[in-house]
Amino acid sequence: MRLSAASLRLSRSPALLALALPLAAALAFSDETLDKVPKSEGYCSRILRVQGTRREGYTEFSLRVEGDPDFYKPGTSYRVTLSAAPPSYFRGFTLIALKENREGDKEEDHAGTFQIIDEEETQFMSNCPVAVTESTPRRRTRIQVFWIAPPAGTGCVILKASIVQKRIIYFQDEGSLTKKLCEQDSTFDGVTDKPILDCCACGTAKYRLTFYGNWSEKTHPKDYPRRANHWSAIIGGSHSKNYVLWEYGGYASEGVKQVAELGSPVKMEEEIRQQSDEVLTVIKAKAQWPAWQPLNVRAAPSAEFSVDRTRHLMSFLTMMGPSPDWNVGLSAEDLCTKECGWVQKVVQDLIPWDAGTDSGVTYESPNKPTIPQEKIRPLTSLDHPQSPFYDPEGGSITQVARVVIERIARKGEQCNIVPDNVDDIVADLAPEEKDEDDTPETCIYSNWSPWSACSSSTCDKGKRMRQRMLKAQLDLSVPCPDTQDFQPCTGPGCSDGDGSTCTMSEWITWSPCSISCGTGMRSRERYVKQFPEDGSVCTLPTEETEKCTVNEECSPSSCLMTEWGEWDECSATCGMGMKKRHRMVKMSPADGSMCKAETSQAEKCMMPECHTIPCLLSPWSEWSDCSVTCGKGMRTRQRMLKSLAELGDCNEALEQVEKCMLPECPIDCELTEWSQWSECNKSCGKGHMIRTRMIQMEPQFGGAPCPETVQRKKCRIRKCLRNPSIQKLRWREARESRRSEQLREESDGDQFPGCKMRPWTAWSECTKLCGGGIQERYMTVKKRFRSSQFTSCKDKKEIRACHVHPC
């Protein structure tokens, strides 16, 4: 049984070719069906029209767009997944995107473009480049591609999938293999973004940011970098809504890029300080090496900052190292409440985001700049199979850090003078002057509350109380002290001390100098922590100013420098090394001369003794060539052990192996074994018998063609019986045969005078399977008579049409 050309063109996939014979019967692609497809239509429209079984509402297979949106945003990339519910599977598939109410026979009918994620799984269809099909012939339950939405004005789009499973093709115009997305109205852009409102709070508030890294080999075991894992120095600021440090959907500045790729906060700090009118506080905290340690070993990094009515937002970031350009942080976190107060506490779990400046997919991928630069986006568990966060089920990424922002003080006259709760009162107080504190480090308390009023209203002795809360007990074997404290006191007006004394907070950090060159002024503030017990007014100053000098010998030849950046990493991983720090020229001399101030400093640094770090390794080498010249192979890369072997055993891998894919190898024709020889076709005398074999795999990619599939050989069972009656019968048959031969020759002589012709040969095979081919047969001259004077005595040839049905 031969397949029609239409059925063979369902896919160029070997998997479908292997299924071609049974598919022909299953799909029943009749001539009547094919006649309905105009010959002018291309293959893309043909795969839409020539359908097999259609089962509406069938949910064994499904087509899903990540996030299950009903609308698409022009130019946005969406992840499309085609999957089978276990235990089902599919061998082949086709995926295509059409504008609504279009047939697909024209290029402009197709909407958006597909982008291949895994070339081993998917490829573009050779005869229909806008469609995606399978790359390799095998069973599968899931494939994924990206679809980039078309430009504005396209309208609704229909994503359609076909599935080849066993001997059935499903191609649904409705149901689980079809998804309709309409263009998002531009008037709704950004509606889901959190709006930043004007702040109505009064006074200022002071906060403490504490960063808890949770990125460890236990929480994120895949490819976790055991060496050099760290969080870079934290950098950020409290700012107004007119300034954006970084944001999802935006592009990373040069400062953000340097933090993201190098962990260097120097450029970012410079960018923040250049926005002095929009920034109240620069937020800085030290780096963490390694990335995770228990809190009883090392305190979590923290930093304090202030906010006011105009600069009520807070942003920060820190690099996850090593990584291509992955970071965590907060962007424009609003600390002002709708009730004109200040947020008491913010707790936020953080997942990594991609700065869009480096195209690596693993922690230690080599530098590969992203050109052109992409927008900042959160990482997902489906970004790349080699990603350390990859999850084939598409689950959420386990958080890598947590940030806690607590209000520790408010100052100035507040709009909402009623405290939120008791904890809020405690949070408004600065830490008390510390006496000797024997509180174990494993007991974590809140600050002490204010002293209560004295229990005595007369000059008799009484007592007053303060309290604190036990927030955490890290070691249950170590007892924690009481949460209440008592102190003797006397009634109002009976105190031996001065009842009019104000209790003031510590001075808050000095403001920046008012000028950038020469002598200017700076100020600092404090607030009343506890008013006098006798109800009198506090007369102590809450603000003070002083002169400040920037670049003392300021002149036209002076240059203005940025502050020194953080020290670089030590040049040695163990023992003695060097480290450097840098600063930049912020303003060149007014007279055009060269700036003479130094821009870098170096000093010695001491790392742990070398014998404690036996694994000192060289960088990875370049990947080797693929182990094969075609198809799937392997490639390797190596690194060397640089530390001495006697310092200890090194269990780090010195070689890595990964798969590589080159163009497909030629596939030769594959045949079954020969069948047994058939019985002889004669019961006696000379005859013949045959044997056959079947084609299992058609040749592909230039492979060897298929040899013969039928063989014939002679056979002789036994001599035929000889008896008079049979002999006479055969003589009679021979005479009749000679007589008929003479008659044919005479008739041939009549048709071809002067010639004796051989009989016509059998018709040759048709040159085409469909669409109109030709067949030929021949008659050759057997004998030419000498008396012939006719030129018509020569070989003859006839031609006829065949397989005229359309393809």
Short mmCIF file of C-alpha atoms in Angstrom, two decimals, residues 88-372:
data_model
loop_
_atom_site.label_atom_id
_atom_site.label_comp_id
_atom_site.label_asym_id
_atom_site.label_seq_id
_atom_site.Cartn_x
_atom_site.Cartn_y
_atom_site.Cartn_z
CA SER A 88 -0.56 9.53 27.70
CA TYR A 89 2.20 10.73 25.39
CA PHE A 90 2.62 12.07 21.87
CA ARG A 91 5.14 11.27 19.13
CA GLY A 92 4.78 14.35 16.96
CA PHE A 93 3.11 17.75 17.06
CA THR A 94 2.58 21.00 15.15
CA LEU A 95 2.15 24.44 16.76
CA ILE A 96 0.97 27.51 14.85
CA ALA A 97 -0.44 31.00 15.62
CA LEU A 98 -3.09 32.61 13.36
CA LYS A 99 -4.92 35.89 13.33
CA GLU A 100 -8.58 35.37 14.15
CA ASN A 101 -10.78 34.35 11.18
CA ARG A 102 -7.76 33.76 8.92
CA GLU A 103 -7.15 30.56 6.95
CA GLY A 104 -3.35 30.49 7.11
CA ASP A 105 -2.74 30.34 3.35
CA LYS A 106 -0.95 33.71 3.34
CA GLU A 107 2.08 34.88 5.23
CA GLU A 108 0.18 37.82 6.74
CA ASP A 109 -2.38 35.42 8.27
CA HIS A 110 0.17 34.32 10.89
CA ALA A 111 0.63 36.35 14.07
CA GLY A 112 3.74 36.83 16.21
CA THR A 113 6.82 34.63 16.09
CA PHE A 114 7.90 31.48 17.90
CA GLN A 115 11.27 31.17 19.59
CA ILE A 116 12.90 27.76 20.15
CA ILE A 117 13.93 26.97 23.76
CA ASP A 118 15.41 23.48 23.33
CA GLU A 119 16.72 22.55 19.87
CA GLU A 120 16.82 18.89 20.86
CA GLU A 121 13.05 18.97 21.35
CA THR A 122 11.68 21.48 18.84
CA GLN A 123 12.46 23.01 15.45
CA PHE A 124 10.76 25.10 12.80
CA MET A 125 8.91 23.13 10.14
CA SER A 126 10.91 23.10 6.88
CA ASN A 127 7.90 23.48 4.59
CA CYS A 128 6.12 25.93 6.89
CA PRO A 129 8.76 28.06 8.70
CA VAL A 130 6.20 29.85 10.90
CA ALA A 131 5.15 26.56 12.52
CA VAL A 132 7.00 24.57 15.17
CA THR A 133 7.35 20.78 15.14
CA GLU A 134 9.42 18.07 16.87
CA SER A 135 13.17 17.61 16.31
CA THR A 136 13.70 13.99 17.26
CA PRO A 137 11.53 10.89 16.82
CA ARG A 138 10.60 9.78 20.32
CA ARG A 139 7.82 9.71 22.86
CA ARG A 140 7.34 12.89 24.87
CA THR A 141 4.85 14.31 27.36
CA ARG A 142 5.81 18.00 27.26
CA ILE A 143 7.42 20.63 25.02
CA GLN A 144 7.91 24.36 25.51
CA VAL A 145 8.55 27.33 23.21
CA PHE A 146 8.39 31.09 23.51
CA TRP A 147 5.84 33.08 21.53
CA ILE A 148 6.53 36.78 20.96
CA ALA A 149 3.25 38.63 20.61
CA PRO A 150 2.66 40.62 17.40
CA PRO A 151 2.69 44.45 17.20
CA ALA A 152 -0.24 46.64 18.24
CA GLY A 153 -3.28 46.59 15.99
CA THR A 154 -3.14 42.84 15.23
CA GLY A 155 -6.30 41.95 17.11
CA CYS A 156 -7.13 38.50 18.49
CA VAL A 157 -4.78 35.56 17.87
CA ILE A 158 -5.53 31.82 17.87
CA LEU A 159 -2.77 29.45 19.03
CA LYS A 160 -3.44 25.95 17.64
CA ALA A 161 -1.72 22.64 18.28
CA SER A 162 -1.95 19.24 16.60
CA ILE A 163 -0.92 16.03 18.33
CA VAL A 164 0.21 12.72 16.78
CA GLN A 165 -0.36 9.93 19.29
CA LYS A 166 -0.21 6.26 18.29
CA ARG A 167 -2.22 6.16 15.06
CA ILE A 168 -4.44 9.17 15.60
CA ILE A 169 -4.00 12.87 14.89
CA TYR A 170 -5.90 15.40 17.03
CA PHE A 171 -6.18 18.88 15.57
CA GLN A 172 -8.77 20.90 17.38
CA ASP A 173 -10.39 24.15 16.31
CA GLU A 174 -11.84 24.37 19.82
CA GLY A 175 -11.01 22.81 23.14
CA SER A 176 -7.83 22.07 25.06
CA LEU A 177 -5.49 22.29 22.03
CA THR A 178 -6.60 25.81 21.07
CA LYS A 179 -5.97 29.08 22.94
CA LYS A 180 -7.40 32.48 22.02
CA LEU A 181 -5.62 35.66 23.13
CA CYS A 182 -6.83 39.15 22.32
CA GLU A 183 -4.76 42.33 22.28
CA GLN A 184 -4.64 44.20 25.57
CA ASP A 185 -6.16 47.66 25.39
CA SER A 186 -3.40 50.24 25.89
CA THR A 187 -5.65 52.17 28.29
CA PHE A 188 -5.16 49.33 30.81
CA ASP A 189 -1.35 49.31 30.68
CA GLY A 190 0.18 49.52 34.09
CA VAL A 191 -3.13 49.32 35.97
CA THR A 192 -1.84 46.35 37.97
CA ASP A 193 1.30 48.22 39.04
CA LYS A 194 1.26 49.43 42.64
CA PRO A 195 0.58 53.19 42.52
CA ILE A 196 2.83 55.47 44.55
CA LEU A 197 0.71 58.01 46.39
CA ASP A 198 1.79 61.36 47.81
CA CYS A 199 2.77 61.04 51.45
CA CYS A 200 0.81 62.98 54.06
CA ALA A 201 2.82 61.93 57.15
CA CYS A 202 4.38 64.51 59.45
CA GLY A 203 7.83 64.59 60.95
CA THR A 204 10.38 61.93 60.07
CA ALA A 205 10.94 58.28 60.91
CA LYS A 206 14.05 56.20 61.36
CA TYR A 207 14.25 52.56 60.26
CA ARG A 208 16.62 49.64 60.54
CA LEU A 209 17.01 47.31 57.54
CA THR A 210 18.17 43.76 58.38
CA PHE A 211 19.07 41.32 55.60
CA TYR A 212 18.79 37.57 56.25
CA GLY A 213 20.39 35.46 53.49
CA ASN A 214 18.73 32.05 53.11
CA TRP A 215 20.68 30.92 50.03
CA SER A 216 22.53 27.76 51.01
CA GLU A 217 23.36 24.30 49.72
CA LYS A 218 20.54 22.91 51.86
CA THR A 219 17.81 25.18 50.46
CA HIS A 220 19.13 25.34 46.87
CA PRO A 221 21.18 22.17 46.31
CA LYS A 222 21.32 22.18 42.49
CA ASP A 223 24.82 23.28 41.32
CA TYR A 224 25.31 25.28 44.52
CA PRO A 225 28.75 26.99 44.36
CA ARG A 226 30.56 25.72 47.43
CA ARG A 227 33.43 28.16 46.99
CA ALA A 228 33.13 31.93 46.91
CA ASN A 229 29.37 31.99 47.54
CA HIS A 230 28.48 35.40 49.03
CA TRP A 231 26.19 38.42 49.06
CA SER A 232 27.80 41.65 47.90
CA ALA A 233 27.70 44.87 49.92
CA ILE A 234 24.14 46.23 50.21
CA ILE A 235 23.61 49.59 48.50
CA GLY A 236 20.44 51.68 48.28
CA GLY A 237 18.72 54.78 49.58
CA SER A 238 15.57 56.45 50.87
CA HIS A 239 14.29 58.65 48.06
CA SER A 240 11.39 60.45 46.44
CA LYS A 241 9.13 59.04 43.75
CA ASN A 242 10.94 61.21 41.19
CA TYR A 243 14.01 58.98 41.40
CA VAL A 244 14.16 55.28 40.47
CA LEU A 245 17.18 53.24 41.55
CA TRP A 246 15.93 50.12 39.75
CA GLU A 247 12.58 48.57 38.81
CA TYR A 248 11.14 45.55 37.06
CA GLY A 249 10.57 46.29 33.37
CA GLY A 250 13.21 49.05 33.39
CA TYR A 251 16.80 48.96 32.19
CA ALA A 252 19.75 48.64 34.57
CA SER A 253 21.90 51.78 34.93
CA GLU A 254 25.68 51.48 34.83
CA GLY A 255 25.70 51.46 38.64
CA VAL A 256 23.11 48.68 38.82
CA LYS A 257 25.07 46.74 36.18
CA GLN A 258 28.28 46.93 38.23
CA VAL A 259 26.48 45.69 41.33
CA ALA A 260 24.71 42.95 39.33
CA GLU A 261 27.79 41.60 37.55
CA LEU A 262 30.71 42.53 39.82
CA GLY A 263 29.16 43.15 43.23
CA SER A 264 30.75 46.61 43.26
CA PRO A 265 28.60 49.36 44.88
CA VAL A 266 30.96 52.24 44.01
CA LYS A 267 29.25 53.42 40.82
CA MET A 268 25.78 52.86 42.28
CA GLU A 269 26.62 54.97 45.34
CA GLU A 270 27.92 57.72 43.09
CA GLU A 271 24.66 57.68 41.08
CA ILE A 272 22.62 57.88 44.29
CA ARG A 273 24.64 60.78 45.73
CA GLN A 274 24.28 62.69 42.45
CA GLN A 275 20.52 62.76 43.19
CA SER A 276 21.07 64.63 46.45
CA ASP A 277 17.79 66.59 46.19
CA GLU A 278 15.78 63.37 45.77
CA VAL A 279 17.67 61.21 48.30
CA LEU A 280 17.55 61.54 52.09
CA THR A 281 19.81 58.65 53.21
CA VAL A 282 22.29 56.41 51.41
CA ILE A 283 21.83 52.84 52.68
CA LYS A 284 25.00 50.76 52.99
CA ALA A 285 25.77 47.43 54.68
CA LYS A 286 28.72 45.07 54.51
CA ALA A 287 29.06 42.06 52.22
CA GLN A 288 28.57 38.52 53.56
CA TRP A 289 31.19 35.80 53.06
CA PRO A 290 30.02 33.05 52.91
CA ALA A 291 26.40 33.62 51.87
CA TRP A 292 24.89 31.89 54.89
CA GLN A 293 25.89 31.36 58.52
CA PRO A 294 23.77 30.79 61.65
CA LEU A 295 22.80 33.96 63.52
CA ASN A 296 24.61 32.77 66.62
CA VAL A 297 27.84 32.71 64.60
CA ARG A 298 27.44 35.99 62.75
CA ALA A 299 24.86 38.75 63.03
CA ALA A 300 22.78 39.55 59.96
CA PRO A 301 23.93 42.70 58.05
CA SER A 302 21.89 45.79 58.88
CA ALA A 303 21.76 49.50 58.13
CA GLU A 304 19.76 52.47 59.44
CA PHE A 305 18.09 55.14 57.35
CA SER A 306 15.51 57.90 57.65
CA VAL A 307 12.48 58.95 55.61
CA ASP A 308 10.38 62.10 55.43
CA ARG A 309 7.26 63.28 53.65
CA THR A 310 8.91 63.85 50.26
CA ARG A 311 11.45 61.01 50.46
CA HIS A 312 9.32 58.17 51.79
CA LEU A 313 10.40 55.38 49.44
CA MET A 314 13.23 52.90 50.04
CA SER A 315 15.17 50.85 47.48
CA PHE A 316 18.20 48.60 47.80
CA LEU A 317 19.97 45.73 46.04
CA THR A 318 22.72 43.19 46.63
CA MET A 319 24.34 40.75 44.25
CA MET A 320 24.06 36.98 44.62
CA GLY A 321 27.59 35.79 43.90
CA PRO A 322 28.83 34.04 41.94
CA SER A 323 26.22 34.60 39.23
CA PRO A 324 25.93 36.19 35.76
CA ASP A 325 23.88 39.25 36.86
CA TRP A 326 21.49 37.97 39.55
CA ASN A 327 20.44 40.15 42.49
CA VAL A 328 17.82 40.57 45.18
CA GLY A 329 16.36 43.73 46.67
CA LEU A 330 13.37 46.01 47.03
CA SER A 331 12.31 48.72 44.61
CA ALA A 332 10.42 51.85 45.76
CA GLU A 333 9.05 50.31 48.98
CA ASP A 334 6.63 52.92 50.40
CA LEU A 335 6.98 53.44 54.16
CA CYS A 336 4.24 56.06 54.40
CA THR A 337 0.71 54.91 55.34
CA LYS A 338 -2.62 56.18 54.02
CA GLU A 339 -3.42 57.29 57.58
CA CYS A 340 -0.56 59.83 57.44
CA GLY A 341 1.73 57.77 59.62
CA TRP A 342 4.83 55.61 59.19
CA VAL A 343 4.83 51.86 58.57
CA GLN A 344 5.93 50.00 61.67
CA LYS A 345 7.38 46.87 60.09
CA VAL A 346 7.92 45.33 56.65
CA VAL A 347 8.91 41.67 56.17
CA GLN A 348 9.55 40.59 52.59
CA ASP A 349 10.81 37.27 51.18
CA LEU A 350 13.04 37.78 48.16
CA ILE A 351 13.70 35.76 45.00
CA PRO A 352 16.50 36.58 42.53
CA TRP A 353 16.03 38.85 39.54
CA ASP A 354 18.00 39.24 36.29
CA ALA A 355 19.54 42.62 35.48
CA GLY A 356 19.39 41.93 31.72
CA THR A 357 23.10 42.65 31.15
CA ASP A 358 24.62 39.12 31.05
CA SER A 359 23.25 36.04 29.27
CA GLY A 360 24.62 33.30 31.55
CA VAL A 361 22.25 30.60 32.81
CA THR A 362 24.28 29.02 35.64
CA TYR A 363 26.03 30.40 38.74
CA GLU A 364 29.48 30.19 37.13
CA SER A 365 28.64 30.78 33.46
CA PRO A 366 31.41 32.68 31.61
CA ASN A 367 30.77 36.36 30.93
CA LYS A 368 28.49 36.80 27.93
CA PRO A 369 27.14 40.35 27.58
CA THR A 370 23.47 40.58 26.59
CA ILE A 371 23.35 42.66 23.40
CA PRO A 372 21.09 44.51 23.14
#
